mmCIF file with all atom_site columns, C-alpha atoms in Angstrom:
data_model
loop_
_atom_site.group_PDB
_atom_site.id
_atom_site.type_symbol
_atom_site.label_atom_id
_atom_site.label_alt_id
_atom_site.label_comp_id
_atom_site.label_asym_id
_atom_site.label_entity_id
_atom_site.label_seq_id
_atom_site.pdbx_PDB_ins_code
_atom_site.Cartn_x
_atom_site.Cartn_y
_atom_site.Cartn_z
_atom_site.occupancy
_atom_site.B_iso_or_equiv
_atom_site.pdbx_formal_charge
_atom_site.auth_seq_id
_atom_site.auth_comp_id
_atom_site.auth_asym_id
_atom_site.auth_atom_id
_atom_site.pdbx_PDB_model_num
ATOM 1   C CA . MET Q 1 1   ? 0.000   0.000  0.000   1.00 0.00 ? 1   MET Q CA 1
ATOM 2   C CA . PRO Q 1 2   ? 1.415   3.444  -0.849  1.00 0.00 ? 2   PRO Q CA 1
ATOM 3   C CA . THR Q 1 3   ? 2.448   5.754  1.979   1.00 0.00 ? 3   THR Q CA 1
ATOM 4   C CA . SER Q 1 4   ? 3.220   8.933  0.001   1.00 0.00 ? 4   SER Q CA 1
ATOM 5   C CA . ILE Q 1 5   ? 1.342   10.907 -2.622  1.00 0.00 ? 5   ILE Q CA 1
ATOM 6   C CA . VAL Q 1 6   ? 4.624   11.449 -4.509  1.00 0.00 ? 6   VAL Q CA 1
ATOM 7   C CA . GLY Q 1 7   ? 4.724   9.507  -7.773  1.00 0.00 ? 7   GLY Q CA 1
ATOM 8   C CA . ASN Q 1 8   ? 2.779   8.825  -10.948 1.00 0.00 ? 8   ASN Q CA 1
ATOM 9   C CA . TRP Q 1 9   ? -0.929  8.036  -10.625 1.00 0.00 ? 9   TRP Q CA 1
ATOM 10  C CA . GLU Q 1 10  ? -3.533  7.217  -13.268 1.00 0.00 ? 10  GLU Q CA 1
ATOM 11  C CA . ILE Q 1 11  ? -7.261  6.659  -13.500 1.00 0.00 ? 11  ILE Q CA 1
ATOM 12  C CA . ASP Q 1 12  ? -8.766  4.995  -16.556 1.00 0.00 ? 12  ASP Q CA 1
ATOM 13  C CA . GLY Q 1 13  ? -11.577 7.014  -18.107 1.00 0.00 ? 13  GLY Q CA 1
ATOM 14  C CA . GLN Q 1 14  ? -14.067 4.183  -17.528 1.00 0.00 ? 14  GLN Q CA 1
ATOM 15  C CA . ASN Q 1 15  ? -13.424 4.487  -13.778 1.00 0.00 ? 15  ASN Q CA 1
ATOM 16  C CA . LEU Q 1 16  ? -14.252 8.195  -13.512 1.00 0.00 ? 16  LEU Q CA 1
ATOM 17  C CA . PRO Q 1 17  ? -17.237 8.881  -11.233 1.00 0.00 ? 17  PRO Q CA 1
ATOM 18  C CA . GLN Q 1 18  ? -19.479 10.715 -13.724 1.00 0.00 ? 18  GLN Q CA 1
ATOM 19  C CA . GLN Q 1 19  ? -20.831 9.261  -16.969 1.00 0.00 ? 19  GLN Q CA 1
ATOM 20  C CA . SER Q 1 20  ? -20.177 12.449 -18.958 1.00 0.00 ? 20  SER Q CA 1
ATOM 21  C CA . TRP Q 1 21  ? -16.487 12.195 -17.990 1.00 0.00 ? 21  TRP Q CA 1
ATOM 22  C CA . ARG Q 1 22  ? -16.367 8.485  -18.865 1.00 0.00 ? 22  ARG Q CA 1
ATOM 23  C CA . ASP Q 1 23  ? -17.723 9.387  -22.297 1.00 0.00 ? 23  ASP Q CA 1
ATOM 24  C CA . LYS Q 1 24  ? -15.151 12.161 -22.861 1.00 0.00 ? 24  LYS Q CA 1
ATOM 25  C CA . TYR Q 1 25  ? -11.838 11.068 -21.312 1.00 0.00 ? 25  TYR Q CA 1
ATOM 26  C CA . SER Q 1 26  ? -9.575  8.077  -21.949 1.00 0.00 ? 26  SER Q CA 1
ATOM 27  C CA . LYS Q 1 27  ? -7.666  8.693  -18.712 1.00 0.00 ? 27  LYS Q CA 1
ATOM 28  C CA . TRP Q 1 28  ? -6.425  11.221 -16.172 1.00 0.00 ? 28  TRP Q CA 1
ATOM 29  C CA . THR Q 1 29  ? -2.849  11.246 -14.927 1.00 0.00 ? 29  THR Q CA 1
ATOM 30  C CA . PHE Q 1 30  ? -1.621  12.857 -11.697 1.00 0.00 ? 30  PHE Q CA 1
ATOM 31  C CA . THR Q 1 31  ? 2.131   13.227 -11.180 1.00 0.00 ? 31  THR Q CA 1
ATOM 32  C CA . VAL Q 1 32  ? 3.317   14.573 -7.828  1.00 0.00 ? 32  VAL Q CA 1
ATOM 33  C CA . ASN Q 1 33  ? 6.979   15.488 -7.380  1.00 0.00 ? 33  ASN Q CA 1
ATOM 34  C CA . THR Q 1 34  ? 9.103   15.542 -4.214  1.00 0.00 ? 34  THR Q CA 1
ATOM 35  C CA . ASP Q 1 35  ? 9.027   19.382 -4.215  1.00 0.00 ? 35  ASP Q CA 1
ATOM 36  C CA . ASP Q 1 36  ? 5.176   19.261 -4.030  1.00 0.00 ? 36  ASP Q CA 1
ATOM 37  C CA . THR Q 1 37  ? 4.702   20.424 -7.621  1.00 0.00 ? 37  THR Q CA 1
ATOM 38  C CA . TYR Q 1 38  ? 2.295   18.408 -9.733  1.00 0.00 ? 38  TYR Q CA 1
ATOM 39  C CA . SER Q 1 39  ? 0.801   17.915 -13.171 1.00 0.00 ? 39  SER Q CA 1
ATOM 40  C CA . LEU Q 1 40  ? -2.793  16.716 -13.542 1.00 0.00 ? 40  LEU Q CA 1
ATOM 41  C CA . LYS Q 1 41  ? -3.677  15.831 -17.121 1.00 0.00 ? 41  LYS Q CA 1
ATOM 42  C CA . TYR Q 1 42  ? -7.164  15.174 -18.468 1.00 0.00 ? 42  TYR Q CA 1
ATOM 43  C CA . ILE Q 1 43  ? -6.638  13.168 -21.663 1.00 0.00 ? 43  ILE Q CA 1
ATOM 44  C CA . GLU Q 1 44  ? -9.619  13.112 -24.011 1.00 0.00 ? 44  GLU Q CA 1
ATOM 45  C CA . LYS Q 1 45  ? -10.491 10.140 -26.196 1.00 0.00 ? 45  LYS Q CA 1
ATOM 46  C CA . GLY Q 1 46  ? -9.696  12.276 -29.257 1.00 0.00 ? 46  GLY Q CA 1
ATOM 47  C CA . GLY Q 1 47  ? -6.211  13.030 -27.911 1.00 0.00 ? 47  GLY Q CA 1
ATOM 48  C CA . ALA Q 1 48  ? -6.638  16.592 -26.590 1.00 0.00 ? 48  ALA Q CA 1
ATOM 49  C CA . ILE Q 1 49  ? -4.971  17.185 -23.216 1.00 0.00 ? 49  ILE Q CA 1
ATOM 50  C CA . THR Q 1 50  ? -5.817  19.684 -20.500 1.00 0.00 ? 50  THR Q CA 1
ATOM 51  C CA . ASP Q 1 51  ? -2.767  20.064 -18.243 1.00 0.00 ? 51  ASP Q CA 1
ATOM 52  C CA . PHE Q 1 52  ? -3.118  21.619 -14.785 1.00 0.00 ? 52  PHE Q CA 1
ATOM 53  C CA . ILE Q 1 53  ? 0.093   22.424 -12.898 1.00 0.00 ? 53  ILE Q CA 1
ATOM 54  C CA . GLY Q 1 54  ? 0.774   23.891 -9.494  1.00 0.00 ? 54  GLY Q CA 1
ATOM 55  C CA . LYS Q 1 55  ? 1.509   22.849 -5.916  1.00 0.00 ? 55  LYS Q CA 1
ATOM 56  C CA . VAL Q 1 56  ? -0.007  20.203 -3.663  1.00 0.00 ? 56  VAL Q CA 1
ATOM 57  C CA . VAL Q 1 57  ? -0.349  20.752 0.088   1.00 0.00 ? 57  VAL Q CA 1
ATOM 58  C CA . VAL Q 1 58  ? -1.044  17.720 2.292   1.00 0.00 ? 58  VAL Q CA 1
ATOM 59  C CA . TRP Q 1 59  ? -1.513  17.722 6.043   1.00 0.00 ? 59  TRP Q CA 1
ATOM 60  C CA . ALA Q 1 60  ? -2.443  15.116 8.617   1.00 0.00 ? 60  ALA Q CA 1
ATOM 61  C CA . SER Q 1 61  ? -5.611  14.381 10.487  1.00 0.00 ? 61  SER Q CA 1
ATOM 62  C CA . ASP Q 1 62  ? -6.159  11.965 13.334  1.00 0.00 ? 62  ASP Q CA 1
ATOM 63  C CA . VAL Q 1 63  ? -9.058  10.213 11.549  1.00 0.00 ? 63  VAL Q CA 1
ATOM 64  C CA . LYS Q 1 64  ? -8.487  6.684  10.299  1.00 0.00 ? 64  LYS Q CA 1
ATOM 65  C CA . HIS Q 1 65  ? -9.866  5.252  7.072   1.00 0.00 ? 65  HIS Q CA 1
ATOM 66  C CA . SER Q 1 66  ? -11.695 1.903  7.213   1.00 0.00 ? 66  SER Q CA 1
ATOM 67  C CA . ASN Q 1 67  ? -8.432  0.095  6.356   1.00 0.00 ? 67  ASN Q CA 1
ATOM 68  C CA . GLY Q 1 68  ? -6.517  1.689  9.244   1.00 0.00 ? 68  GLY Q CA 1
ATOM 69  C CA . THR Q 1 69  ? -4.562  4.279  7.234   1.00 0.00 ? 69  THR Q CA 1
ATOM 70  C CA . PHE Q 1 70  ? -5.065  7.930  8.072   1.00 0.00 ? 70  PHE Q CA 1
ATOM 71  C CA . ILE Q 1 71  ? -7.303  10.178 5.997   1.00 0.00 ? 71  ILE Q CA 1
ATOM 72  C CA . GLN Q 1 72  ? -5.316  13.308 5.161   1.00 0.00 ? 72  GLN Q CA 1
ATOM 73  C CA . TYR Q 1 73  ? -6.341  16.760 4.029   1.00 0.00 ? 73  TYR Q CA 1
ATOM 74  C CA . ILE Q 1 74  ? -5.220  17.883 0.567   1.00 0.00 ? 74  ILE Q CA 1
ATOM 75  C CA . THR Q 1 75  ? -5.274  21.145 -1.357  1.00 0.00 ? 75  THR Q CA 1
ATOM 76  C CA . ILE Q 1 76  ? -4.352  21.098 -5.039  1.00 0.00 ? 76  ILE Q CA 1
ATOM 77  C CA . ASN Q 1 77  ? -3.449  24.652 -6.032  1.00 0.00 ? 77  ASN Q CA 1
ATOM 78  C CA . VAL Q 1 78  ? -3.534  25.379 -9.765  1.00 0.00 ? 78  VAL Q CA 1
ATOM 79  C CA . THR Q 1 79  ? -1.141  27.995 -11.119 1.00 0.00 ? 79  THR Q CA 1
ATOM 80  C CA . HIS Q 1 80  ? -1.339  27.204 -14.860 1.00 0.00 ? 80  HIS Q CA 1
ATOM 81  C CA . ILE Q 1 81  ? -3.681  25.413 -17.267 1.00 0.00 ? 81  ILE Q CA 1
ATOM 82  C CA . ASN Q 1 82  ? -2.103  24.419 -20.591 1.00 0.00 ? 82  ASN Q CA 1
ATOM 83  C CA . GLY Q 1 83  ? 0.783   26.803 -19.889 1.00 0.00 ? 83  GLY Q CA 1
ATOM 84  C CA . GLN Q 1 84  ? -1.402  29.833 -19.211 1.00 0.00 ? 84  GLN Q CA 1
ATOM 85  C CA . PRO Q 1 85  ? -1.490  31.424 -15.737 1.00 0.00 ? 85  PRO Q CA 1
ATOM 86  C CA . LEU Q 1 86  ? -4.963  30.559 -14.454 1.00 0.00 ? 86  LEU Q CA 1
ATOM 87  C CA . PRO Q 1 87  ? -5.188  30.170 -10.670 1.00 0.00 ? 87  PRO Q CA 1
ATOM 88  C CA . GLY Q 1 88  ? -7.716  27.916 -9.019  1.00 0.00 ? 88  GLY Q CA 1
ATOM 89  C CA . GLY Q 1 89  ? -7.750  24.455 -7.532  1.00 0.00 ? 89  GLY Q CA 1
ATOM 90  C CA . TRP Q 1 90  ? -9.421  21.839 -5.391  1.00 0.00 ? 90  TRP Q CA 1
ATOM 91  C CA . LYS Q 1 91  ? -9.654  20.968 -1.700  1.00 0.00 ? 91  LYS Q CA 1
ATOM 92  C CA . GLY Q 1 92  ? -10.518 17.758 0.051   1.00 0.00 ? 92  GLY Q CA 1
ATOM 93  C CA . ILE Q 1 93  ? -9.166  14.558 1.524   1.00 0.00 ? 93  ILE Q CA 1
ATOM 94  C CA . HIS Q 1 94  ? -7.242  11.475 0.476   1.00 0.00 ? 94  HIS Q CA 1
ATOM 95  C CA . ALA Q 1 95  ? -6.188  8.071  1.795   1.00 0.00 ? 95  ALA Q CA 1
ATOM 96  C CA . PHE Q 1 96  ? -4.271  5.097  0.499   1.00 0.00 ? 96  PHE Q CA 1
ATOM 97  C CA . GLU Q 1 97  ? -5.863  1.724  -0.177  1.00 0.00 ? 97  GLU Q CA 1
ATOM 98  C CA . ALA Q 1 98  ? -4.621  -1.749 -1.075  1.00 0.00 ? 98  ALA Q CA 1
ATOM 99  C CA . GLY Q 1 99  ? -3.731  -2.324 -4.699  1.00 0.00 ? 99  GLY Q CA 1
ATOM 100 C CA . ASN Q 1 100 ? -1.677  0.893  -4.909  1.00 0.00 ? 100 ASN Q CA 1
ATOM 101 C CA . ILE Q 1 101 ? -4.785  3.076  -4.818  1.00 0.00 ? 101 ILE Q CA 1
ATOM 102 C CA . LEU Q 1 102 ? -4.877  6.787  -3.993  1.00 0.00 ? 102 LEU Q CA 1
ATOM 103 C CA . LYS Q 1 103 ? -8.476  7.542  -3.008  1.00 0.00 ? 103 LYS Q CA 1
ATOM 104 C CA . LEU Q 1 104 ? -8.956  11.241 -3.660  1.00 0.00 ? 104 LEU Q CA 1
ATOM 105 C CA . ASN Q 1 105 ? -12.134 13.145 -2.745  1.00 0.00 ? 105 ASN Q CA 1
ATOM 106 C CA . ILE Q 1 106 ? -11.869 16.768 -3.903  1.00 0.00 ? 106 ILE Q CA 1
ATOM 107 C CA . GLU Q 1 107 ? -14.142 19.700 -4.654  1.00 0.00 ? 107 GLU Q CA 1
ATOM 108 C CA . PRO Q 1 108 ? -13.415 23.015 -6.413  1.00 0.00 ? 108 PRO Q CA 1
ATOM 109 C CA . ASN Q 1 109 ? -11.767 25.423 -3.971  1.00 0.00 ? 109 ASN Q CA 1
ATOM 110 C CA . VAL Q 1 110 ? -14.310 28.226 -4.345  1.00 0.00 ? 110 VAL Q CA 1
ATOM 111 C CA . GLY Q 1 111 ? -16.803 29.861 -2.022  1.00 0.00 ? 111 GLY Q CA 1
ATOM 112 C CA . GLY Q 1 112 ? -20.106 28.072 -1.566  1.00 0.00 ? 112 GLY Q CA 1
ATOM 113 C CA . ILE Q 1 113 ? -18.751 24.589 -2.261  1.00 0.00 ? 113 ILE Q CA 1
ATOM 114 C CA . ASP Q 1 114 ? -18.069 22.467 0.792   1.00 0.00 ? 114 ASP Q CA 1
ATOM 115 C CA . GLY Q 1 115 ? -15.071 20.187 0.639   1.00 0.00 ? 115 GLY Q CA 1
ATOM 116 C CA . PRO Q 1 116 ? -15.086 16.786 2.305   1.00 0.00 ? 116 PRO Q CA 1
ATOM 117 C CA . THR Q 1 117 ? -13.529 16.390 5.749   1.00 0.00 ? 117 THR Q CA 1
ATOM 118 C CA . PRO Q 1 118 ? -11.790 13.407 7.339   1.00 0.00 ? 118 PRO Q CA 1
ATOM 119 C CA . LYS Q 1 119 ? -14.346 13.219 10.144  1.00 0.00 ? 119 LYS Q CA 1
ATOM 120 C CA . ALA Q 1 120 ? -17.356 13.210 7.772   1.00 0.00 ? 120 ALA Q CA 1
ATOM 121 C CA . GLY Q 1 121 ? -15.573 10.801 5.418   1.00 0.00 ? 121 GLY Q CA 1
ATOM 122 C CA . PHE Q 1 122 ? -15.417 10.148 1.711   1.00 0.00 ? 122 PHE Q CA 1
ATOM 123 C CA . GLY Q 1 123 ? -18.343 11.561 -0.244  1.00 0.00 ? 123 GLY Q CA 1
ATOM 124 C CA . SER Q 1 124 ? -19.046 14.196 2.424   1.00 0.00 ? 124 SER Q CA 1
ATOM 125 C CA . GLY Q 1 125 ? -18.419 17.235 0.209   1.00 0.00 ? 125 GLY Q CA 1
ATOM 126 C CA . SER Q 1 126 ? -20.901 19.056 -2.003  1.00 0.00 ? 126 SER Q CA 1
ATOM 127 C CA . GLY Q 1 127 ? -20.313 16.616 -4.890  1.00 0.00 ? 127 GLY Q CA 1
ATOM 128 C CA . GLY Q 1 128 ? -20.951 13.486 -2.840  1.00 0.00 ? 128 GLY Q CA 1
ATOM 129 C CA . ASN Q 1 129 ? -19.599 10.313 -4.452  1.00 0.00 ? 129 ASN Q CA 1
ATOM 130 C CA . ASN Q 1 130 ? -19.295 12.135 -7.813  1.00 0.00 ? 130 ASN Q CA 1
ATOM 131 C CA . SER Q 1 131 ? -16.101 13.721 -6.536  1.00 0.00 ? 131 SER Q CA 1
ATOM 132 C CA . ILE Q 1 132 ? -14.268 10.538 -5.475  1.00 0.00 ? 132 ILE Q CA 1
ATOM 133 C CA . TYR Q 1 133 ? -11.410 9.369  -7.697  1.00 0.00 ? 133 TYR Q CA 1
ATOM 134 C CA . ASN Q 1 134 ? -9.435  6.132  -7.318  1.00 0.00 ? 134 ASN Q CA 1
ATOM 135 C CA . PHE Q 1 135 ? -6.029  6.678  -8.898  1.00 0.00 ? 135 PHE Q CA 1
ATOM 136 C CA . VAL Q 1 136 ? -3.684  3.699  -9.356  1.00 0.00 ? 136 VAL Q CA 1
ATOM 137 C CA . LYS Q 1 137 ? 0.058   4.170  -8.770  1.00 0.00 ? 137 LYS Q CA 1
ATOM 138 C CA . LYS Q 1 138 ? 2.077   3.550  -11.950 1.00 0.00 ? 138 LYS Q CA 1
#
């Protein structure tokens, strides 16, 4: 089971939580570097790529996931989209699961949208289960 978010992660388009995304994307990749920079790529079935880059901030909670690992807070700050400076991002929680899985539950980091919390658990944000992503470590 992974213990760090650093590395290369991927989710097949057919495993995305919303049908409209399953129809549009072949996969998403999430690469997190040791300096907390990242690249999140949405790869469309036709080949177009949307590339988000920025910094990831992770911090601990004292809440355990059902498998005994800790659920941690995460903020994914966007600085650029496809090379253009466009700030934004997501907030939420993550935990590691067997099978090299990064379970990520994030919501847009904007006013009026509640992000999930470790205490309330996965699916507790405004998007419910439609904002849970199971990335596999590559």
